[in-house]
Coordinates of C-alpha atoms in Angstrom, one line a residue:
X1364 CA 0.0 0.0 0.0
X1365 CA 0.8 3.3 -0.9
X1366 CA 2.1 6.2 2.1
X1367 CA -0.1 9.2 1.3
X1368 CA 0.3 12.3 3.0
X1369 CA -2.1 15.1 2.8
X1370 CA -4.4 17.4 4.8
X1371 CA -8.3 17.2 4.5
X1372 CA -7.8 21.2 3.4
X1373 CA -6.0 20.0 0.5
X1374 CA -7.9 17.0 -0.1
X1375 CA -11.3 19.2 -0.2
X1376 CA -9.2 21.7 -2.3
X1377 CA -8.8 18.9 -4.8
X1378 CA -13.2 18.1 -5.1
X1379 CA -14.4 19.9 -8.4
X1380 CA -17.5 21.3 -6.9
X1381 CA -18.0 23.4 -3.8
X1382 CA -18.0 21.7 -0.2
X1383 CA -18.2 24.0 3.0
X1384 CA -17.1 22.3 6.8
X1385 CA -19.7 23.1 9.2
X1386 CA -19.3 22.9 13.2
X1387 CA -22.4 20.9 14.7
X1388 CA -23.4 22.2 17.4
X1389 CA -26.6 20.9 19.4
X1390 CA -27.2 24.1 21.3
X1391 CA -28.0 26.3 18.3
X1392 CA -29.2 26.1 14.7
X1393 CA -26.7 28.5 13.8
X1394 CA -23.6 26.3 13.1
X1395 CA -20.7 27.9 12.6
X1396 CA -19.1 27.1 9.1
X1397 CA -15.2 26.4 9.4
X1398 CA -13.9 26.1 5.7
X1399 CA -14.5 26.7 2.1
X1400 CA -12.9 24.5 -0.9
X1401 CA -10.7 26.7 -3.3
X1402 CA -14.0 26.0 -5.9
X1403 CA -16.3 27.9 -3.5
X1404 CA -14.7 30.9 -3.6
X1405 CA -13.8 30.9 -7.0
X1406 CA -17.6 29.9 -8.1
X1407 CA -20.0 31.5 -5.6
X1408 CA -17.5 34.2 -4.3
X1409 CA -18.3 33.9 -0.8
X1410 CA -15.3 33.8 1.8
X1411 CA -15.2 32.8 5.6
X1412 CA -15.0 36.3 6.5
X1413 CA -18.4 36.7 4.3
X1414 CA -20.0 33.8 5.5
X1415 CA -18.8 32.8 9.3
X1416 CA -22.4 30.6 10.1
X1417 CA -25.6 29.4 8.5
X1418 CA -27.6 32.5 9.5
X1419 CA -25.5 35.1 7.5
X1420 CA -25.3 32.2 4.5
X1421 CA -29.0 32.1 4.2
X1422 CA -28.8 35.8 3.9
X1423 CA -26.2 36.5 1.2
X1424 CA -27.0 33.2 -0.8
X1425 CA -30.9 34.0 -0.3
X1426 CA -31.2 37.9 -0.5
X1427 CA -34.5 38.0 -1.4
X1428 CA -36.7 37.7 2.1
X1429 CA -39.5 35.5 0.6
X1430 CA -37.1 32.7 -1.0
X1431 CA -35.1 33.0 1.7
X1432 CA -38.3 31.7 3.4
X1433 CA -39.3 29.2 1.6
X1434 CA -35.7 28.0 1.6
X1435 CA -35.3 27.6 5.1
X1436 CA -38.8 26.3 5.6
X1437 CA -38.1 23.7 3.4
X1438 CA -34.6 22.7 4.1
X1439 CA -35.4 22.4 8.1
X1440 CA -38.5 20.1 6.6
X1441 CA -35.7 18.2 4.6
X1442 CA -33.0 17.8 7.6
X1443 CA -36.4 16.5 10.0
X1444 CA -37.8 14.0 8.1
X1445 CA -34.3 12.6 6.7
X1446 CA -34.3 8.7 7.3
X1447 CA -32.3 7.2 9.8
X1448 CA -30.3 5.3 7.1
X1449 CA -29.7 8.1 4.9
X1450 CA -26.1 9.2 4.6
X1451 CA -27.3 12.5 2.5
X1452 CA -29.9 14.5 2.3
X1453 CA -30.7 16.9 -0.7
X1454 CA -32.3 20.1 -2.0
X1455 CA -31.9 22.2 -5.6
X1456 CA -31.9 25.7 -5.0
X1457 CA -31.1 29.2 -6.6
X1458 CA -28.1 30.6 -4.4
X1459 CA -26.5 34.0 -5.4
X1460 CA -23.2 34.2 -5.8
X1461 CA -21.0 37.7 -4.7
X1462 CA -20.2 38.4 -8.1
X1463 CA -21.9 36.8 -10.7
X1464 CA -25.1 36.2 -10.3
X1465 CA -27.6 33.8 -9.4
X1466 CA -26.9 30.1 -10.3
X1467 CA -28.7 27.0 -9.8
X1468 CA -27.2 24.6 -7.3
X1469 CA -28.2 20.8 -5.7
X1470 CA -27.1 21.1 -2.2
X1471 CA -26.2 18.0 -0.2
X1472 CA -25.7 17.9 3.3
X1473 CA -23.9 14.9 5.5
X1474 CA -26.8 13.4 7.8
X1475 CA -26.7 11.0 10.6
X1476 CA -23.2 9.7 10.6
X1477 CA -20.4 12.5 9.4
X1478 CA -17.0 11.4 8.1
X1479 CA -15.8 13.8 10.9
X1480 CA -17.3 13.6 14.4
X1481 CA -19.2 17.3 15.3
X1482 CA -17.9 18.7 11.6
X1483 CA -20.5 18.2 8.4
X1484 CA -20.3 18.8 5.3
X1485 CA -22.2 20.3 2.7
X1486 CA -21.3 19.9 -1.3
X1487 CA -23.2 22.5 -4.0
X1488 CA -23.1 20.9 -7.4
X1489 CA -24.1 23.2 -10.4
X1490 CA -27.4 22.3 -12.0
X1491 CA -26.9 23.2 -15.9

């Protein structure tokens, strides 16, 4: 077997698609998002500094209050009624970047058992 030495930073650089790191935290909704991949930034824009937790993120990548809404609404409907054997759960959604625009995304978000313990993730792959 082969000796491979590399970071999960430079491992998540690597995806081709966007993947943020979110702290779980059971005593607020409002988890704390740790790192962007390189393809985030360069796709949607959107830096730590922008984005520090899932509060502000539904605000810059929802700017318009009634989508933003219906958003929520329905992703906190998706993440409730997940199964308990699901590894993913997913939603498509319109998310505005910082630059260009409003694209068209499937989000997925880690569920039930994360590859790190207290850390999610959530990958945004572009709908064409």
């Amino acid at each position: 077997m082969m000796n491979v030495s590399f970071t999960i930073e430079q491992y998540l650089n690597k995806l081709p698609f966007c993947v943020a790191l979110v702290k779980d935290d059971e005593l607020t909704s409002n988890h704390k998002i740790i790192f962007l991949n390189t393809r985030f930034n360069k796709e949607l824009g959107w830096s730590l500094q922008d984005i520090p937790d899932k509060s502000t993120w539904f605000k810059v990548a929802f700017p318009d209050k009634d989508y933003q809404k219906v958003v929520t609404a329905q992703w906190e409907l998706v993440i409730e009624s997940v199964d308990e054997n699901a590894e993913y759960v997913s939603m498509d959604v319109n998310i505005k970047s910082k630059f260009n625009g409003t694209h068209r995304y499937r989000v997925y978000c880690e569920v039930n058992e994360y590859l790190f313990d207290d850390y999610y993730m959530v990958f945004f792959s572009p709908l064409s």
